[in-house]
Structure formats: C-alpha cells, structure tokens
GROMACS .gro file of C-alpha atoms in nm:
model
  338
    1MET     CA    1  19.444  -8.156  10.468
    2SER     CA    2  19.741  -8.237  10.255
    3LYS     CA    3  19.711  -8.467   9.912
    4THR     CA    4  19.852  -8.789   9.846
    5PRO     CA    5  20.083  -8.779   9.507
    6VAL     CA    6  19.985  -9.072   9.266
    7ALA     CA    7  20.357  -9.053   9.193
    8ASP     CA    8  20.442  -9.257   9.527
    9TYR     CA    9  20.287  -9.536   9.387
   10ASP     CA   10  20.462  -9.590   9.049
   11PHE     CA   11  20.735  -9.848   8.998
   12ASN     CA   12  20.944  -9.963   8.714
   13LEU     CA   13  20.771 -10.272   8.559
   14PRO     CA   14  20.989 -10.442   8.292
   15GLU     CA   15  20.731 -10.511   8.020
   16GLU     CA   16  20.823 -10.890   8.007
   17LEU     CA   17  20.741 -10.930   8.389
   18ILE     CA   18  20.362 -10.867   8.255
   19ALA     CA   19  20.181 -11.204   8.231
   20GLN     CA   20  20.072 -11.277   7.855
   21ASN     CA   21  19.932 -11.610   7.966
   22PRO     CA   22  19.834 -11.821   8.271
   23ALA     CA   23  20.078 -12.051   8.396
   24LYS     CA   24  20.053 -12.387   8.223
   25THR     CA   25  19.885 -12.574   8.457
   26ARG     CA   26  19.593 -12.366   8.701
   27GLY     CA   27  19.743 -12.351   9.086
   28THR     CA   28  20.102 -12.353   8.992
   29SER     CA   29  20.201 -11.955   8.980
   30ARG     CA   30  20.445 -11.837   9.263
   31LEU     CA   31  20.297 -11.704   9.567
   32MET     CA   32  20.449 -11.405   9.813
   33HIS     CA   33  20.387 -11.440  10.124
   34ILE     CA   34  20.341 -11.112  10.315
   35HIS     CA   35  20.346 -11.092  10.713
   36ARG     CA   36  20.199 -10.742  10.787
   37LYS     CA   37  20.322 -10.765  11.176
   38GLY     CA   38  20.690 -10.872  11.123
   39GLY     CA   39  20.698 -10.741  10.787
   40VAL     CA   40  20.858 -11.023  10.646
   41ILE     CA   41  20.841 -11.140  10.279
   42SER     CA   42  20.867 -11.484  10.164
   43ASP     CA   43  20.867 -11.676   9.831
   44GLY     CA   44  20.656 -12.012   9.765
   45VAL     CA   45  20.420 -12.128   9.528
   46PHE     CA   46  20.037 -12.114   9.520
   47THR     CA   47  19.951 -12.437   9.645
   48ASP     CA   48  20.153 -12.358   9.958
   49ILE     CA   49  19.806 -12.191  10.064
   50ILE     CA   50  19.671 -12.499  10.159
   51ASP     CA   51  19.940 -12.517  10.476
   52MET     CA   52  19.866 -12.141  10.512
   53ILE     CA   53  19.535 -12.112  10.576
   54ASP     CA   54  19.373 -12.329  10.862
   55GLU     CA   55  19.007 -12.362  11.026
   56ASN     CA   56  19.046 -12.071  11.241
   57CYS     CA   57  19.006 -11.885  10.877
   58PHE     CA   58  18.762 -11.873  10.617
   59LEU     CA   59  18.766 -11.798  10.247
   60VAL     CA   60  18.541 -11.491  10.087
   61VAL     CA   61  18.548 -11.531   9.730
   62ASN     CA   62  18.352 -11.324   9.430
   63SER     CA   63  18.189 -11.582   9.196
   64THR     CA   64  18.124 -11.342   8.890
   65ARG     CA   65  18.173 -11.504   8.559
   66VAL     CA   66  18.318 -11.333   8.270
   67MET     CA   67  18.100 -11.276   7.988
   68LYS     CA   68  18.252 -11.331   7.589
   69ALA     CA   69  18.151 -10.963   7.574
   70ARG     CA   70  18.409 -10.874   7.272
   71LEU     CA   71  18.166 -10.882   6.936
   72TYR     CA   72  18.265 -10.771   6.607
   73ALA     CA   73  17.986 -10.658   6.368
   74LYS     CA   74  17.961 -10.510   5.995
   75LYS     CA   75  17.836 -10.209   5.902
   76PRO     CA   76  17.621 -10.200   5.596
   77THR     CA   77  17.913 -10.019   5.412
   78GLY     CA   78  18.128 -10.374   5.477
   79GLY     CA   79  18.305 -10.195   5.758
   80ILE     CA   80  18.415 -10.363   6.109
   81ILE     CA   81  18.319 -10.252   6.448
   82GLU     CA   82  18.446 -10.353   6.762
   83LEU     CA   83  18.196 -10.376   7.044
   84LEU     CA   84  18.282 -10.439   7.410
   85VAL     CA   85  17.938 -10.499   7.616
   86LEU     CA   86  17.956 -10.345   7.977
   87GLU     CA   87  17.598 -10.418   8.097
   88SER     CA   88  17.263 -10.541   8.032
   89MET     CA   89  16.988 -10.259   8.047
   90GLY     CA   90  16.704 -10.472   7.979
   91ASP     CA   91  16.431 -10.539   7.690
   92ASN     CA   92  16.773 -10.651   7.445
   93ALA     CA   93  16.962 -10.299   7.505
   94CYS     CA   94  17.305 -10.304   7.630
   95LEU     CA   95  17.590 -10.058   7.713
   96CYS     CA   96  17.874 -10.073   7.527
   97LEU     CA   97  18.202  -9.949   7.438
   98THR     CA   98  18.273  -9.917   7.065
   99LYS     CA   99  18.588  -9.929   6.853
  100GLY     CA  100  18.584  -9.799   6.466
  101ASN     CA  101  18.403  -9.493   6.334
  102ILE     CA  102  18.038  -9.508   6.396
  103LYS     CA  103  17.704  -9.276   6.445
  104GLU     CA  104  17.413  -9.294   6.619
  105GLY     CA  105  17.154  -9.523   6.407
  106THR     CA  106  17.380  -9.727   6.243
  107GLN     CA  107  17.297 -10.089   6.219
  108LEU     CA  108  17.538 -10.369   6.285
  109ASN     CA  109  17.520 -10.711   6.163
  110PHE     CA  110  17.601 -11.015   6.305
  111PRO     CA  111  17.610 -11.351   6.153
  112GLU     CA  112  17.301 -11.388   6.299
  113GLY     CA  113  17.084 -11.099   6.411
  114SER     CA  114  17.151 -10.764   6.422
  115ALA     CA  115  17.161 -10.438   6.634
  116VAL     CA  116  17.165 -10.075   6.627
  117ILE     CA  117  17.342  -9.766   6.789
  118GLU     CA  118  17.019  -9.587   6.953
  119GLU     CA  119  17.219  -9.317   7.184
  120MET     CA  120  17.559  -9.212   7.188
  121ARG     CA  121  17.670  -9.116   7.540
  122GLU     CA  122  17.873  -8.862   7.679
  123ASP     CA  123  18.079  -9.055   7.924
  124GLY     CA  124  18.174  -9.249   7.553
  125THR     CA  125  17.937  -9.539   7.587
  126ARG     CA  126  17.641  -9.618   7.345
  127LEU     CA  127  17.326  -9.798   7.400
  128VAL     CA  128  17.300 -10.061   7.191
  129ARG     CA  129  16.971 -10.261   7.116
  130PHE     CA  130  17.012 -10.592   7.003
  131SER     CA  131  16.745 -10.781   6.740
  132THR     CA  132  16.823 -11.129   6.965
  133ASP     CA  133  16.906 -11.180   7.334
  134PRO     CA  134  17.229 -11.040   7.351
  135ALA     CA  135  17.341 -11.293   7.555
  136GLU     CA  136  17.287 -11.570   7.265
  137VAL     CA  137  17.476 -11.350   7.061
  138MET     CA  138  17.769 -11.338   7.277
  139HIS     CA  139  17.800 -11.705   7.346
  140LYS     CA  140  17.764 -11.766   6.974
  141PHE     CA  141  18.003 -11.500   6.835
  142GLY     CA  142  18.169 -11.347   7.135
  143HIS     CA  143  18.531 -11.354   7.255
  144ILE     CA  144  18.666 -11.323   7.635
  145PRO     CA  145  18.776 -10.935   7.669
  146LEU     CA  146  19.139 -10.980   7.775
  147PRO     CA  147  19.293 -10.698   7.975
  148PRO     CA  148  19.450 -10.414   7.723
  149TYR     CA  149  19.804 -10.554   7.864
  150ILE     CA  150  19.778 -10.888   7.749
  151ARG     CA  151  19.888 -10.819   7.353
  152ARG     CA  152  19.739 -11.117   7.212
  153GLU     CA  153  19.401 -11.255   7.051
  154ASP     CA  154  19.234 -11.463   7.295
  155THR     CA  155  19.203 -11.815   7.250
  156GLU     CA  156  18.949 -12.122   7.337
  157SER     CA  157  19.192 -12.173   7.637
  158ASP     CA  158  19.095 -11.832   7.787
  159ALA     CA  159  18.731 -11.935   7.818
  160ASP     CA  160  18.860 -12.137   8.067
  161ARG     CA  161  19.157 -12.038   8.205
  162TYR     CA  162  19.024 -11.665   8.238
  163GLN     CA  163  18.741 -11.771   8.473
  164THR     CA  164  18.740 -11.921   8.824
  165VAL     CA  165  18.663 -12.276   8.873
  166TYR     CA  166  18.374 -12.147   9.127
  167SER     CA  167  18.245 -11.877   8.862
  168GLY     CA  168  17.833 -11.866   8.832
  169ASP     CA  169  17.637 -11.611   8.692
  170GLU     CA  170  17.801 -11.388   8.353
  171ALA     CA  171  17.791 -11.035   8.396
  172SER     CA  172  18.194 -10.898   8.419
  173VAL     CA  173  18.407 -10.761   8.139
  174ALA     CA  174  18.711 -10.896   8.351
  175ALA     CA  175  18.785 -11.185   8.610
  176PRO     CA  176  18.831 -11.146   8.977
  177THR     CA  177  19.189 -11.245   8.875
  178ALA     CA  178  19.346 -11.348   9.241
  179GLY     CA  179  19.035 -11.642   9.216
  180LEU     CA  180  19.198 -11.777   8.902
  181HIS     CA  181  19.479 -11.956   9.088
  182PHE     CA  182  19.227 -12.195   9.283
  183THR     CA  183  19.148 -12.537   9.122
  184ALA     CA  184  18.878 -12.753   9.292
  185GLU     CA  185  19.145 -12.982   9.480
  186ILE     CA  186  19.302 -12.689   9.648
  187LEU     CA  187  18.943 -12.576   9.748
  188GLU     CA  188  18.852 -12.914   9.862
  189LYS     CA  189  19.186 -12.972  10.095
  190LEU     CA  190  19.110 -12.630  10.209
  191LYS     CA  191  18.756 -12.762  10.279
  192ALA     CA  192  18.887 -13.095  10.441
  193LYS     CA  193  19.079 -12.906  10.681
  194GLY     CA  194  18.755 -12.679  10.838
  195VAL     CA  195  18.787 -12.392  10.593
  196GLN     CA  196  18.452 -12.254  10.525
  197ILE     CA  197  18.448 -12.079  10.147
  198LEU     CA  198  18.188 -11.835  10.098
  199GLU     CA  199  18.058 -11.674   9.762
  200LEU     CA  200  17.956 -11.304   9.697
  201THR     CA  201  17.946 -11.155   9.376
  202LEU     CA  202  18.074 -10.821   9.242
  203ASN     CA  203  18.031 -10.770   8.893
  204ILE     CA  204  18.360 -10.602   8.753
  205GLY     CA  205  18.386 -10.347   8.479
  206ILE     CA  206  18.606 -10.179   8.273
  207GLY     CA  207  18.665  -9.912   8.487
  208THR     CA  208  18.904 -10.145   8.657
  209PHE     CA  209  19.163 -10.107   8.376
  210ARG     CA  210  19.168  -9.746   8.374
  211PRO     CA  211  19.452  -9.563   8.516
  212VAL     CA  212  19.432  -9.325   8.769
  213LYS     CA  213  19.506  -8.949   8.559
  214THR     CA  214  19.533  -8.728   8.839
  215ASP     CA  215  19.791  -8.615   8.967
  216TRP     CA  216  19.651  -8.639   9.343
  217LEU     CA  217  19.484  -8.963   9.471
  218GLU     CA  218  19.214  -8.731   9.615
  219ASP     CA  219  19.092  -8.608   9.255
  220HIS     CA  220  19.044  -8.941   9.114
  221ASP     CA  221  18.682  -9.005   9.041
  222MET     CA  222  18.604  -9.414   9.090
  223HIS     CA  223  18.400  -9.634   8.928
  224TRP     CA  224  18.093  -9.776   8.990
  225GLU     CA  225  18.046 -10.142   9.026
  226LYS     CA  226  17.718 -10.341   9.165
  227TYR     CA  227  17.735 -10.626   9.403
  228TYR     CA  228  17.524 -10.888   9.574
  229ILE     CA  229  17.553 -11.083   9.903
  230SER     CA  230  17.306 -11.306  10.005
  231PRO     CA  231  17.115 -11.347  10.329
  232GLU     CA  232  17.287 -11.687  10.426
  233THR     CA  233  17.617 -11.576  10.314
  234ALA     CA  234  17.573 -11.253  10.509
  235LYS     CA  235  17.442 -11.436  10.792
  236GLU     CA  236  17.730 -11.698  10.767
  237ILE     CA  237  18.013 -11.422  10.759
  238ASN     CA  238  17.860 -11.245  11.057
  239HIS     CA  239  17.836 -11.568  11.262
  240LEU     CA  240  18.193 -11.664  11.197
  241ARG     CA  241  18.373 -11.335  11.247
  242ALA     CA  242  18.166 -11.284  11.594
  243ASP     CA  243  18.308 -11.659  11.650
  244GLY     CA  244  18.689 -11.500  11.581
  245ARG     CA  245  18.740 -11.657  11.291
  246GLN     CA  246  18.972 -11.505  11.033
  247LEU     CA  247  18.842 -11.337  10.707
  248VAL     CA  248  19.054 -11.438  10.401
  249ALA     CA  249  18.946 -11.189  10.119
  250VAL     CA  250  19.034 -11.331   9.791
  251GLY     CA  251  19.078 -11.044   9.555
  252THR     CA  252  19.025 -10.682   9.586
  253THR     CA  253  18.700 -10.695   9.445
  254ALA     CA  254  18.559 -10.926   9.730
  255VAL     CA  255  18.762 -10.687   9.970
  256ARG     CA  256  18.541 -10.357   9.828
  257ALA     CA  257  18.226 -10.536   9.828
  258LEU     CA  258  18.270 -10.673  10.176
  259GLU     CA  259  18.386 -10.338  10.347
  260SER     CA  260  18.128 -10.160  10.112
  261ALA     CA  261  17.836 -10.430  10.271
  262TYR     CA  262  17.988 -10.320  10.642
  263GLU     CA  263  17.722 -10.142  10.856
  264ASP     CA  264  17.686 -10.120  11.219
  265GLY     CA  265  17.914 -10.413  11.304
  266ASN     CA  266  17.813 -10.674  11.082
  267ILE     CA  267  17.779 -10.725  10.679
  268LYS     CA  268  17.434 -10.641  10.526
  269SER     CA  269  17.302 -10.861  10.254
  270GLY     CA  270  17.115 -10.762   9.920
  271TYR     CA  271  17.223 -10.566   9.613
  272GLY     CA  272  17.439 -10.275   9.634
  273GLU     CA  273  17.700 -10.011   9.431
  274THR     CA  274  17.991  -9.943   9.523
  275ASN     CA  275  18.263  -9.679   9.415
  276LEU     CA  276  18.453  -9.709   9.752
  277PHE     CA  277  18.801  -9.559   9.714
  278ILE     CA  278  19.038  -9.751   9.944
  279LYS     CA  279  19.322  -9.467  10.012
  280PRO     CA  280  19.508  -9.337  10.260
  281GLY     CA  281  19.298  -9.253  10.540
  282TYR     CA  282  19.089  -9.553  10.561
  283LYS     CA  283  19.030  -9.805  10.799
  284PHE     CA  284  18.954 -10.161  10.722
  285LYS     CA  285  18.646 -10.272  10.890
  286VAL     CA  286  18.588 -10.653  10.770
  287ILE     CA  287  18.899 -10.835  10.635
  288ASP     CA  288  19.174 -10.993  10.813
  289SER     CA  289  19.361 -11.145  10.575
  290MET     CA  290  19.402 -11.072  10.141
  291ILE     CA  291  19.494 -11.273   9.861
  292THR     CA  292  19.516 -11.096   9.558
  293ASN     CA  293  19.765 -11.068   9.222
  294PHE     CA  294  20.014 -10.778   9.148
  295HIS     CA  295  19.891 -10.503   9.018
  296LEU     CA  296  19.930 -10.198   8.765
  297PRO     CA  297  20.149  -9.871   8.855
  298LYS     CA  298  20.002  -9.555   8.977
  299SER     CA  299  19.650  -9.789   9.031
  300THR     CA  300  19.370  -9.788   9.251
  301LEU     CA  301  19.411 -10.141   9.318
  302LEU     CA  302  19.789 -10.089   9.412
  303VAL     CA  303  19.676  -9.827   9.647
  304LEU     CA  304  19.413 -10.046   9.827
  305VAL     CA  305  19.718 -10.336   9.872
  306SER     CA  306  19.938 -10.061  10.004
  307MET     CA  307  19.671  -9.935  10.245
  308PHE     CA  308  19.607 -10.295  10.358
  309ALA     CA  309  19.985 -10.408  10.432
  310GLY     CA  310  20.112 -10.100  10.470
  311TYR     CA  311  20.288  -9.865  10.217
  312ASP     CA  312  20.660  -9.934  10.274
  313LEU     CA  313  20.631 -10.311  10.284
  314THR     CA  314  20.395 -10.305  10.003
  315MET     CA  315  20.669 -10.119   9.801
  316LYS     CA  316  20.916 -10.355   9.957
  317ALA     CA  317  20.716 -10.631   9.820
  318TYR     CA  318  20.681 -10.474   9.500
  319GLY     CA  319  21.026 -10.411   9.477
  320HIS     CA  320  21.147 -10.747   9.548
  321ALA     CA  321  20.865 -10.918   9.309
  322VAL     CA  322  21.051 -10.760   9.004
  323LYS     CA  323  21.394 -10.830   9.129
  324GLU     CA  324  21.260 -11.212   9.151
  325LYS     CA  325  21.088 -11.195   8.828
  326TYR     CA  326  20.718 -11.254   8.941
  327LYS     CA  327  20.460 -11.213   8.686
  328PHE     CA  328  20.224 -10.915   8.712
  329PHE     CA  329  19.829 -10.843   8.666
  330SER     CA  330  19.545 -11.091   8.538
  331TYR     CA  331  19.756 -11.390   8.413
  332GLY     CA  332  20.061 -11.342   8.689
  333ASP     CA  333  20.164 -11.481   9.053
  334ALA     CA  334  19.995 -11.444   9.358
  335MET     CA  335  20.045 -11.231   9.713
  336TYR     CA  336  19.913 -11.328  10.036
  337ILE     CA  337  19.895 -11.085  10.302
  338GLU     CA  338  19.824 -11.180  10.639
   0.00000   0.00000   0.00000
C-alpha cells in the first residue's frame, strides 16, 4: 500500500495572514462557501450562514470551554516557572507541561497556595499536585492559553472571545474555533427557521497544535482526546438523520467526535476517547456539511478537510484564501463546506 507524503499538504502562507486578534465584533468574519458537488467557491461574510442553512439541516456543536490553563509560579529560588495545565487527574493533581529549568520534587508557589512537581514523565508532561483545588488557582491566577502562532500575551478580552457563546464545562486547552463565529443572535435566527442545534463535548488537548513531523501521513501518531455525547443528544441525532435531515458539524472536533461515536448505523452515547486520524482512505459515515476555520500547512486538520471536500478542491480553496487575504487559524475566517 502506497504512503501519502505530508508535503502534499503544504502551502505558502504569508505570516501577515495569521490572525493575531479576533474580528472587532463576533460574527463579522469572512466566510468562504464551498459547494462540493459543483466545485464552486464563493466569498461572503459569516452572517450569510443564516441563509445557507435551513430547516432541512441541524447543527452539532462542541460545547467545551477553555480553561485558564496557563499559570506562572515561583520556585523557592525566585525563578519563574510557566505551567500549562492539560488535564485534571483527581485529588488536586494535574497533568501539566512546564517551561523553565525544573526537577522532580520542586515546590511552586502561587500568590495563594502552592504545588509540587511529583513526577517527570517520559512524554515531557509533569504530574503536579496542588495544595488547593487547581480549578480555583486557574480561576484566580490563570491566563487563557492562546495558541503558539498568536504572538502576544492574552488580554481580558480573550477570556470572552476565545470561548464560544455556548461553552459549558472547562476542560480544554484550546477553543473549538469554528464555533467562535456564532453569536446568540445568529443561533436564534437559525432556530427560528427550524434548525435544531445540538451539543456534544470533546475536550481539546495540546496535540491539536502539534505539527505532523513525519514524512508520511501514515507514520504520524495521532493524539487522544476525550469526548461525551449525552443519551438525549445521540437519540436526537439518530432521529434527525433517519428523518433525512442534513448534519452540519461545527468544527473538526465535532467531526471527530461524531465519526468516532458511529456504531452500527447510529451515534452511540456516552464517554469515549478518540485518536481518529481522518486521512486518505477514510470514508465519512455521519456528517453531511462542515463549518471550519483555515488550518495550518501540513496539519492533520487540513488533511481532514481535504478528505471531506476533496484534495484538489481544498487546495484550490486555500490558494484562493491566500490570494484574497483571508485570515487564518484560531481567530481567523471561516469556511462552510456543503
């Protein structure tokens, strides 16, 4: 079986097209509309989505919320250590990444409370045990963990704009960025047309930013992420699909959760973990349309989009986006593929 070169998913992206800030007003980003059947690409604004989606469709969104996961602590020597909280492990312990010179047993001090590095793991993560509830420490002293390609410190506005308007429980280190474009007003207008909006949760980990470093797609190890689909949501998705409604997945995280939860013709409810890598040879089972942002060159997300829209059409669309100066990545513009 032949392998797929990662280089096939590279493209030239001028640095000035990487969005460093969100649009001045939520919902006013540009929207590229891709028609898969005709291969037609058209330009608009995100509010056009209200006219593009009708009562024959329903949306599935990822309602995860971003933690204030970036923390700064002092070592007993006075040095500053940066922590990125990845996941709660229970009993006030968290799995973290750290920046700075540190070793096992080091105590870290916050303005209130402290933590200890209990274990240095081979994968580069650290098991850190806090003296108090780490969620409270993050709420009081944490920062929104903006992606590495946003080259500035977070501000107070990011605490709002790097969250979707429908976000729920805090468990992610990155936002489901396709959902950042929706406002309460846009959602209400869609509902008024008879469009149902259903929620699932996939908690986004740091792996979403890690580039593919292998020469061949098939050699890349995909990261694991946890998801949850309630029995009520699964039942409604299955009912609407059986009724002939078109499923519009908002974001690649919703796509991966839905495709991972597919079993015997239906969406299975409950908790799950997925390392699903949608790459050449994959056949989509659930989704009919997708709303997404513009992704990094040579990324697993770009590969996913190209599997859904078709490789040639996707690369044509990305070339068009660069030519027309669309904004890329988390705070960038959107694409609707139907």
